[in-house]
Short mmCIF file of C-alpha atoms in Angstrom, two decimals:
data_model
loop_
_atom_site.label_atom_id
_atom_site.label_comp_id
_atom_site.label_asym_id
_atom_site.label_seq_id
_atom_site.Cartn_x
_atom_site.Cartn_y
_atom_site.Cartn_z
CA MET A 2 73.09 -21.68 23.28
CA ARG A 3 73.77 -24.76 21.22
CA SER A 4 74.37 -24.47 17.52
CA LEU A 5 72.84 -27.08 15.23
CA ARG A 6 74.18 -27.51 11.70
CA THR A 7 71.25 -29.47 10.28
CA GLY A 8 71.94 -28.24 6.77
CA LEU A 9 75.00 -30.47 6.70
CA SER A 10 73.22 -33.50 8.13
CA LEU A 11 74.31 -36.78 6.61
CA SER A 12 71.40 -38.76 7.92
CA ALA A 13 68.15 -38.34 9.78
CA LEU A 14 68.78 -41.61 11.51
CA VAL A 15 68.77 -41.44 15.30
CA VAL A 16 71.23 -43.83 16.88
CA GLY A 17 70.47 -44.74 20.48
CA ALA A 18 71.61 -47.00 23.28
CA ALA A 19 69.81 -47.58 26.57
CA LEU A 20 71.85 -48.96 29.45
CA LEU A 21 70.66 -50.23 32.79
CA PHE A 22 71.70 -48.25 35.82
CA THR A 23 73.63 -50.00 38.55
CA ALA A 24 72.33 -48.47 41.75
CA PRO A 25 74.73 -46.27 43.73
CA ALA A 26 75.56 -47.16 47.30
CA ALA A 27 72.87 -44.91 48.67
CA GLN A 28 70.61 -41.99 48.03
CA ALA A 29 69.75 -38.98 50.10
CA ALA A 30 69.64 -39.38 53.86
CA ASP A 31 66.30 -38.91 55.57
CA SER A 32 67.67 -36.02 57.64
CA PRO A 33 70.43 -33.42 57.24
CA LEU A 34 73.78 -34.47 58.68
CA ARG A 35 73.52 -31.84 61.42
CA ASP A 36 70.26 -33.33 62.71
CA LEU A 37 71.67 -36.85 62.68
CA ALA A 38 74.79 -35.66 64.53
CA ALA A 39 72.79 -33.71 67.10
CA ALA A 40 70.73 -36.81 67.85
CA LYS A 41 74.01 -38.57 68.69
CA GLY A 42 75.24 -35.63 70.78
CA LYS A 43 77.94 -34.91 68.22
CA VAL A 44 79.11 -32.04 66.07
CA ILE A 45 79.36 -32.40 62.30
CA GLY A 46 81.29 -29.47 60.91
CA THR A 47 83.01 -28.17 57.83
CA ALA A 48 85.78 -25.73 57.08
CA VAL A 49 84.53 -22.87 54.92
CA THR A 50 85.71 -19.94 52.85
CA GLY A 51 83.81 -16.82 53.88
CA SER A 52 83.49 -15.29 50.41
CA LYS A 53 81.73 -18.41 49.13
CA LEU A 54 78.96 -18.49 51.74
CA THR A 55 76.23 -17.66 49.25
CA GLY A 56 74.18 -19.61 46.71
CA THR A 57 74.42 -23.39 46.71
CA TYR A 58 77.66 -23.40 48.73
CA GLY A 59 76.03 -21.34 51.49
CA ASP A 60 72.83 -23.36 51.35
CA ILE A 61 74.66 -26.66 51.90
CA ALA A 62 76.99 -25.24 54.56
CA GLY A 63 74.02 -23.91 56.50
CA ALA A 64 71.68 -26.87 56.09
CA GLN A 65 74.01 -29.83 56.58
CA PHE A 66 76.49 -28.77 59.28
CA ASN A 67 76.14 -27.56 62.86
CA SER A 68 79.69 -26.23 63.14
CA LEU A 69 81.92 -24.10 60.93
CA THR A 70 85.70 -23.73 60.97
CA PRO A 71 87.28 -20.78 59.12
CA GLY A 72 89.69 -22.44 56.72
CA ASN A 73 92.10 -19.50 56.72
CA ALA A 74 90.29 -16.42 58.01
CA MET A 75 91.44 -16.64 61.64
CA LYS A 76 95.10 -17.46 61.04
CA TRP A 77 97.65 -14.85 62.08
CA GLY A 78 98.62 -13.89 58.54
CA SER A 79 94.97 -13.20 57.73
CA VAL A 80 93.95 -11.21 60.79
CA GLU A 81 97.16 -9.22 61.42
CA PRO A 82 99.00 -8.92 58.09
CA THR A 83 100.70 -5.73 59.33
CA GLN A 84 101.79 -5.37 62.93
CA GLY A 85 99.04 -3.70 64.92
CA SER A 86 96.66 -3.53 61.93
CA PHE A 87 93.87 -6.10 62.07
CA ASN A 88 91.54 -7.38 59.37
CA TRP A 89 88.54 -9.25 60.75
CA THR A 90 86.32 -9.04 57.66
CA GLU A 91 86.18 -12.70 56.63
CA ALA A 92 86.32 -14.04 60.17
CA ASP A 93 83.41 -11.80 61.16
CA GLN A 94 81.50 -12.93 58.08
CA ILE A 95 81.85 -16.60 59.01
CA VAL A 96 80.89 -16.01 62.64
CA ALA A 97 77.82 -14.01 61.57
CA PHE A 98 76.78 -16.75 59.13
CA ALA A 99 77.14 -19.37 61.85
CA GLN A 100 75.06 -17.36 64.29
CA ALA A 101 72.35 -16.88 61.66
CA HIS A 102 72.25 -20.63 61.03
CA ASN A 103 72.42 -21.77 64.66
CA GLN A 104 75.90 -23.20 64.27
CA GLN A 105 78.97 -23.42 66.47
CA VAL A 106 82.29 -21.96 65.35
CA ARG A 107 85.63 -23.67 65.82
CA GLY A 108 88.40 -21.07 65.95
CA HIS A 109 91.44 -22.02 63.90
CA THR A 110 94.24 -21.37 64.76
CA LEU A 111 96.11 -19.17 67.26
CA VAL A 112 99.68 -20.54 67.39
CA TRP A 113 101.17 -22.19 64.33
CA HIS A 114 104.46 -22.30 62.47
CA SER A 115 102.81 -21.59 59.13
CA GLN A 116 100.76 -18.78 57.52
CA ASN A 117 102.27 -16.15 59.77
CA PRO A 118 102.83 -12.60 58.51
CA SER A 119 106.29 -11.73 57.23
CA TRP A 120 106.71 -8.97 59.81
CA LEU A 121 106.50 -11.64 62.50
CA THR A 122 108.61 -14.35 60.92
CA ASN A 123 111.31 -11.97 59.66
CA GLY A 124 111.60 -10.03 62.90
CA SER A 125 114.43 -10.30 65.42
CA TRP A 126 112.72 -10.77 68.76
CA THR A 127 113.96 -11.35 72.27
CA SER A 128 112.12 -14.03 74.22
CA ALA A 129 110.33 -11.33 76.20
CA GLN A 130 109.21 -9.55 73.02
CA LEU A 131 108.06 -12.79 71.42
CA SER A 132 106.10 -13.73 74.52
CA SER A 133 104.45 -10.33 74.57
CA LEU A 134 103.53 -10.55 70.88
CA LEU A 135 101.97 -13.98 71.34
CA GLN A 136 100.05 -13.01 74.46
CA ASN A 137 98.72 -9.89 72.77
CA HIS A 138 97.68 -11.80 69.65
CA ILE A 139 95.83 -14.47 71.61
CA GLY A 140 94.19 -11.96 73.91
CA THR A 141 93.10 -9.75 71.02
CA GLU A 142 91.67 -12.50 68.81
CA VAL A 143 90.09 -14.69 71.46
CA GLY A 144 88.80 -11.61 73.24
CA ARG A 145 87.15 -10.28 70.08
CA TYR A 146 85.08 -13.45 69.73
CA LYS A 147 84.53 -14.13 73.41
CA GLY A 148 81.29 -16.03 73.88
CA ARG A 149 80.92 -16.72 70.15
CA ILE A 150 83.53 -19.46 69.64
CA ALA A 151 82.80 -22.93 71.00
CA ALA A 152 86.37 -24.23 70.74
CA TRP A 153 89.79 -22.98 69.70
CA ASP A 154 92.65 -24.86 68.08
CA VAL A 155 95.03 -22.96 70.30
CA VAL A 156 98.26 -24.70 69.31
CA ASN A 157 98.57 -26.32 65.90
CA GLU A 158 101.05 -28.99 64.84
CA PRO A 159 103.68 -28.77 67.60
CA PHE A 160 105.33 -32.16 66.90
CA ASN A 161 107.59 -33.82 64.36
CA GLU A 162 106.74 -37.30 63.10
CA ASP A 163 109.10 -38.93 65.61
CA GLY A 164 107.44 -37.19 68.55
CA THR A 165 110.08 -34.51 69.10
CA TYR A 166 109.05 -30.87 69.21
CA ARG A 167 108.91 -29.12 65.86
CA SER A 168 111.54 -26.39 65.45
CA THR A 169 109.46 -23.23 65.10
CA LEU A 170 109.58 -19.54 65.90
CA TRP A 171 107.71 -20.31 69.10
CA TYR A 172 109.61 -23.37 70.27
CA ASN A 173 112.99 -21.88 69.43
CA GLY A 174 112.18 -18.56 71.07
CA LEU A 175 110.14 -19.62 74.09
CA GLY A 176 110.84 -23.30 74.67
CA ALA A 177 108.28 -26.09 74.99
CA ASP A 178 106.26 -24.14 77.53
CA TYR A 179 105.00 -21.80 74.81
CA ILE A 180 102.17 -24.34 74.61
CA ALA A 181 101.23 -24.00 78.28
CA SER A 182 101.48 -20.22 78.06
CA ALA A 183 99.25 -20.06 74.97
CA LEU A 184 96.58 -22.20 76.63
CA THR A 185 96.70 -20.11 79.78
CA TRP A 186 96.35 -16.84 77.86
CA ALA A 187 93.47 -18.23 75.79
CA ARG A 188 91.63 -19.31 78.94
CA ALA A 189 92.02 -15.83 80.39
CA ALA A 190 90.61 -14.26 77.22
CA ASP A 191 87.54 -16.55 77.07
CA PRO A 192 86.94 -18.81 80.07
CA ASP A 193 84.09 -20.65 78.32
CA ALA A 194 85.73 -21.71 75.06
CA LYS A 195 87.10 -25.25 74.82
CA LEU A 196 90.87 -25.21 74.26
CA TYR A 197 92.52 -27.77 71.97
CA ILE A 198 95.91 -28.85 70.70
CA ASN A 199 95.58 -29.94 67.06
CA ASP A 200 97.93 -32.04 64.91
CA TYR A 201 98.08 -34.36 61.89
CA ASN A 202 99.26 -37.97 61.59
CA VAL A 203 98.15 -38.50 65.19
CA GLU A 204 94.97 -40.42 64.32
CA GLY A 205 96.40 -43.83 65.19
CA VAL A 206 98.67 -44.96 68.00
CA ASN A 207 102.20 -44.00 66.95
CA ALA A 208 105.25 -42.03 68.15
CA LYS A 209 103.70 -38.67 67.28
CA SER A 210 100.33 -39.34 68.92
CA THR A 211 102.07 -40.77 71.98
CA ALA A 212 104.09 -37.55 72.31
CA LEU A 213 100.82 -35.60 72.16
CA TYR A 214 99.31 -37.96 74.72
CA ASN A 215 102.24 -37.43 77.08
CA LEU A 216 102.04 -33.66 76.61
CA VAL A 217 98.34 -33.56 77.47
CA LYS A 218 98.92 -35.78 80.49
CA ASP A 219 101.69 -33.46 81.68
CA LEU A 220 99.65 -30.30 81.10
CA LYS A 221 96.73 -31.69 83.08
CA SER A 222 98.99 -32.73 85.94
CA ARG A 223 100.29 -29.15 86.10
CA GLY A 224 96.85 -27.59 86.04
CA VAL A 225 97.32 -26.00 82.62
CA PRO A 226 93.93 -25.48 80.92
CA ILE A 227 93.51 -28.10 78.18
CA ASP A 228 90.08 -29.34 77.15
CA GLY A 229 90.72 -31.44 74.09
CA VAL A 230 92.88 -32.78 71.31
CA GLY A 231 92.21 -32.41 67.61
CA LEU A 232 93.07 -35.25 65.27
CA GLN A 233 93.21 -33.63 61.83
CA ALA A 234 92.66 -36.80 59.77
CA HIS A 235 93.98 -35.73 56.38
CA LEU A 236 93.89 -39.31 55.15
CA ILE A 237 94.88 -41.21 52.03
CA LEU A 238 92.38 -43.57 50.44
CA GLY A 239 92.29 -46.93 52.20
CA GLN A 240 94.62 -45.86 55.00
CA VAL A 241 92.40 -45.23 58.02
CA PRO A 242 94.53 -46.32 60.99
CA ALA A 243 93.30 -49.55 62.56
CA THR A 244 93.98 -48.04 65.99
CA LEU A 245 91.87 -44.91 65.46
CA GLN A 246 89.11 -45.71 67.95
CA GLN A 247 91.64 -47.04 70.47
CA ASN A 248 93.60 -43.80 70.16
CA ILE A 249 90.50 -41.63 70.60
CA GLN A 250 89.61 -43.61 73.69
CA ARG A 251 93.03 -43.29 75.30
CA PHE A 252 92.90 -39.52 75.03
CA ALA A 253 89.35 -39.52 76.36
CA ASP A 254 90.57 -41.55 79.31
CA LEU A 255 92.88 -38.66 80.19
CA GLY A 256 89.77 -36.59 80.81
CA VAL A 257 89.81 -34.49 77.64
CA ASP A 258 87.53 -34.29 74.64
CA VAL A 259 88.63 -35.47 71.22
CA ALA A 260 87.58 -34.04 67.87
CA ILE A 261 88.27 -35.09 64.30
CA THR A 262 89.04 -31.60 63.06
CA GLU A 263 90.10 -31.65 59.38
CA LEU A 264 88.86 -34.87 57.80
CA ASP A 265 89.35 -35.51 54.12
CA VAL A 266 90.26 -38.65 52.19
CA ARG A 267 92.31 -37.99 49.07
CA MET A 268 92.71 -40.32 46.13
CA ALA A 269 94.85 -40.52 43.02
CA LEU A 270 92.91 -38.92 40.17
CA PRO A 271 90.81 -39.60 38.26
CA SER A 272 88.21 -40.90 40.67
CA ASP A 273 86.09 -43.91 39.76
CA SER A 274 83.34 -45.95 41.34
CA THR A 275 85.79 -48.29 43.09
CA LYS A 276 87.74 -45.43 44.65
CA LEU A 277 84.56 -43.61 45.67
CA ALA A 278 83.27 -46.77 47.36
CA GLN A 279 86.53 -47.12 49.31
CA GLN A 280 86.38 -43.44 50.22
CA ALA A 281 82.85 -43.91 51.53
CA ALA A 282 84.03 -46.82 53.67
CA ASP A 283 86.87 -44.67 55.01
CA TYR A 284 84.59 -41.79 55.94
CA LYS A 285 82.15 -44.16 57.57
CA SER A 286 84.83 -45.83 59.69
CA VAL A 287 86.21 -42.50 60.92
CA VAL A 288 82.80 -41.10 61.86
CA ALA A 289 81.77 -44.42 63.42
CA ALA A 290 84.92 -44.43 65.58
CA CYS A 291 83.98 -40.99 66.89
CA VAL A 292 80.37 -42.00 67.51
CA ALA A 293 81.60 -45.00 69.51
CA VAL A 294 83.53 -42.86 72.05
CA THR A 295 81.46 -40.70 74.37
CA ARG A 296 84.08 -37.96 74.67
CA CYS A 297 84.60 -37.65 70.93
CA ALA A 298 82.91 -34.30 70.36
CA GLY A 299 82.43 -34.72 66.64
CA VAL A 300 83.87 -34.58 63.15
CA THR A 301 84.73 -31.64 60.90
CA VAL A 302 85.43 -32.19 57.22
CA TRP A 303 88.08 -29.92 55.71
CA GLY A 304 85.81 -28.43 53.11
CA PHE A 305 82.64 -30.22 52.02
CA THR A 306 83.03 -29.81 48.25
CA ASP A 307 85.90 -30.74 45.95
CA SER A 308 85.74 -27.24 44.48
CA ASP A 309 86.89 -25.82 47.84
CA SER A 310 89.50 -28.42 48.75
CA TRP A 311 93.16 -27.73 49.49
CA VAL A 312 94.23 -31.19 48.30
CA PRO A 313 94.84 -30.71 44.53
CA GLY A 314 97.01 -27.67 45.14
CA THR A 315 99.08 -29.40 47.81
CA PHE A 316 99.25 -32.99 46.54
CA PRO A 317 99.56 -32.90 42.72
CA GLY A 318 97.65 -35.74 41.08
CA TYR A 319 95.40 -36.22 44.11
CA GLY A 320 91.96 -34.85 44.86
CA ALA A 321 88.24 -35.73 45.08
CA ALA A 322 88.78 -35.75 48.86
CA THR A 323 85.50 -34.35 50.20
CA PRO A 324 81.88 -35.59 50.57
CA TYR A 325 80.53 -33.49 47.66
CA ASP A 326 81.86 -33.23 44.14
CA GLU A 327 82.74 -29.95 42.42
CA ASN A 328 79.13 -29.52 41.28
CA TYR A 329 77.79 -29.88 44.85
CA ALA A 330 76.41 -33.36 44.20
CA PRO A 331 76.70 -35.62 47.27
CA LYS A 332 79.15 -38.46 46.76
CA PRO A 333 78.94 -41.92 48.35
CA ALA A 334 81.04 -40.48 51.20
CA TYR A 335 78.19 -38.15 52.13
CA HIS A 336 75.76 -41.05 52.47
CA ALA A 337 78.36 -43.02 54.43
CA ILE A 338 78.67 -40.17 56.95
CA ALA A 339 74.89 -40.16 57.29
CA GLU A 340 74.83 -43.89 57.90
CA ALA A 341 77.59 -43.67 60.51
CA LEU A 342 75.50 -41.03 62.31
CA GLY A 343 72.51 -43.37 62.37
CA GLY A 344 70.72 -42.12 59.26
CA THR A 345 68.75 -44.31 56.93
CA THR A 346 69.27 -44.29 53.21
CA THR A 347 67.33 -45.59 50.27
CA THR A 348 68.91 -47.73 47.60
CA PRO A 349 66.94 -47.99 44.37
CA PRO A 350 66.60 -51.45 42.86
CA THR A 351 69.04 -52.38 40.12
CA GLY A 352 67.69 -51.35 36.76
CA ALA A 353 65.23 -48.84 38.22
CA CYS A 354 66.95 -45.96 36.44
CA SER A 355 68.44 -45.95 32.97
CA ALA A 356 70.46 -43.71 30.68
CA ALA A 357 69.80 -43.53 26.97
CA TYR A 358 72.53 -42.04 24.74
CA SER A 359 71.57 -40.93 21.24
CA VAL A 360 73.06 -39.00 18.34
CA THR A 361 70.32 -36.60 17.27
CA SER A 362 72.20 -34.82 14.50
CA GLN A 363 75.43 -35.52 12.66
CA TRP A 364 77.39 -33.70 9.95
CA ASN A 365 80.77 -33.97 8.27
CA THR A 366 82.93 -33.05 11.28
CA GLY A 367 80.52 -32.80 14.17
CA PHE A 368 77.44 -34.10 15.89
CA THR A 369 74.87 -33.34 18.56
CA GLY A 370 74.39 -35.93 21.27
CA GLN A 371 71.77 -36.37 23.95
CA VAL A 372 71.45 -38.43 27.10
CA LYS A 373 68.09 -39.07 28.74
CA ILE A 374 68.04 -40.27 32.35
CA ALA A 375 64.76 -41.86 33.42
CA CYS A 376 63.60 -43.64 36.58
CA SER A 377 60.80 -46.10 37.27
CA GLY A 378 60.55 -47.55 40.75
CA ALA A 379 63.18 -45.25 42.23
CA SER A 380 64.29 -41.61 42.30
CA LEU A 381 67.60 -39.78 42.21
CA SER A 382 68.72 -36.71 44.16
CA SER A 383 71.73 -36.21 41.89
CA TRP A 384 73.28 -37.95 38.93
CA LYS A 385 76.46 -38.32 36.96
CA ALA A 386 76.78 -39.98 33.55
CA SER A 387 80.13 -41.22 32.30
CA TRP A 388 81.33 -42.83 29.10
CA THR A 389 84.46 -43.38 27.06
CA PHE A 390 84.53 -42.46 23.39
CA GLY A 391 85.92 -45.19 21.16
CA ALA A 392 86.85 -43.24 18.04
CA GLY A 393 88.49 -40.03 19.20
CA GLN A 394 85.32 -37.95 19.54
CA GLN A 395 85.58 -34.72 21.51
CA THR A 396 82.83 -32.78 23.27
CA THR A 397 82.86 -29.05 22.56
CA GLN A 398 79.93 -27.71 24.61
CA ALA A 399 77.08 -29.01 26.76
CA TRP A 400 73.76 -27.81 28.13
CA ASN A 401 71.69 -28.92 31.13
CA ALA A 402 74.82 -30.59 32.57
CA THR A 403 78.41 -29.83 33.47
CA CYS A 404 80.62 -32.00 31.29
CA THR A 405 84.36 -32.56 31.42
CA GLN A 406 86.52 -34.67 29.14
CA SER A 407 89.95 -36.11 29.90
CA GLY A 408 91.39 -38.03 27.00
CA SER A 409 88.52 -40.16 25.76
CA ALA A 410 86.69 -40.24 29.13
CA VAL A 411 83.68 -37.95 29.53
CA THR A 412 81.81 -37.21 32.77
CA CYS A 413 78.61 -35.16 32.89
CA ALA A 414 77.02 -34.14 36.21
CA ASN A 415 73.66 -32.58 36.84
CA ALA A 416 73.25 -28.82 36.80
CA SER A 417 72.10 -27.06 39.97
CA TYR A 418 68.49 -27.15 38.79
CA ASN A 419 68.01 -30.70 37.46
CA GLY A 420 69.68 -33.10 39.88
CA SER A 421 66.39 -34.62 41.01
CA VAL A 422 64.84 -37.35 38.88
CA PRO A 423 61.51 -38.39 40.40
CA ASP A 424 60.06 -41.88 40.20
CA GLY A 425 58.41 -41.99 36.79
CA GLY A 426 60.26 -38.88 35.59
CA SER A 427 63.26 -38.08 33.44
CA VAL A 428 65.82 -35.39 32.63
CA THR A 429 67.72 -34.80 29.43
CA PHE A 430 71.01 -33.10 28.67
CA GLY A 431 72.78 -32.52 25.42
CA PHE A 432 76.15 -31.71 23.96
CA ASN A 433 77.95 -30.94 20.72
CA GLY A 434 81.03 -32.82 19.67
CA THR A 435 83.46 -33.52 16.88
CA TRP A 436 84.18 -36.81 15.12
CA SER A 437 86.31 -38.13 12.29
CA GLY A 438 85.95 -41.44 10.51
CA SER A 439 83.27 -42.98 12.69
CA ASN A 440 81.02 -42.03 15.58
CA PRO A 441 80.10 -45.21 17.48
CA VAL A 442 77.71 -45.01 20.45
CA PRO A 443 79.61 -45.51 23.73
CA ALA A 444 78.44 -47.41 26.77
CA VAL A 445 77.20 -45.09 29.54
CA THR A 446 77.59 -45.55 33.27
CA LEU A 447 75.16 -43.71 35.51
CA GLY A 448 76.07 -43.11 39.12
#
């Protein structure tokens, strides 16, 4: 509840400012992303956290995507934390959700140097023991989900940046042919699942991607089962490789599928309209490159909402990397993905929506503010209002919006129930704040 201190009011005067809305790049796509992708013969997927697959998070995951990747639930450390003792709870949950929503599942990942249980990494194993452990793990996990997993990232990140093999438990203990063995064992456990090698910084033509190319070529020449390569695509704003489509095509020409498996585009925080526009262009170019190559199976984003992104915890100072913000509002990147998949979007005319900021009550140290968002000649599916205080004001609480303040910059996004503003309609949110000396009305940006 808000608390109004009208008894201390200095003035009944209402101070207001109405500002024209500069239209965002696009509004909601005509169709969900999964329908647009299916029409192109592509997959559009997202990595998910099983425990979050309820409420708005679950609704979006189920409605917008036709493929799910467990972000962590199928990694060795998750499924076999103690030798011989398996925990399938979250992995089963994700697979069941996907089946209920007519979605594929991409298994991730069977053989990796990271997120392994301590009993495995701290053990002293002979080559024969290590081989047996790996074969058993692959057979157990792939076998459990036989017929329910469309594709597996069998081997993850086998290369260094210069194209040499990464020094890992597997490479050091079994040699380079641990990759061929893992693929062979996975095929035996589920003959119908597509088998991939997955790596990062291999999106463009470079030493690392060429090493992967040569490996795939060699595996195919030896008859080792390999169906595809995964290009992770953890990208930095404005740095989509110019050779992305060329690289996808050269792998396809080897007779394997290609998938963009872990797409996100991180930016230095805070985000702003310029960065979000560049991010949208980056997402669009990546998805368009996949659409342009027949054997590109599709694109998976590594988490669809900023609230479920690995980026801030791994790259301090960076974030806002996914197509939806932390409040589940679609960002320009979402609309760019839709456009790249052939969707149509609607852009409201400039000035069709406006934001009016007013101070409705003010007392010696505080005030109550209100912002009214109204549309005429357009509609919004979500909104975000931003302004910068000019006299040190601080927001203390808000209602009908989620507001954050960093320094003097304030951003308020719609709540889960009031993101839609129909043509001819309006929504209002309010907040309490503190002031000292003066309380000028700031300029508001709506986007």
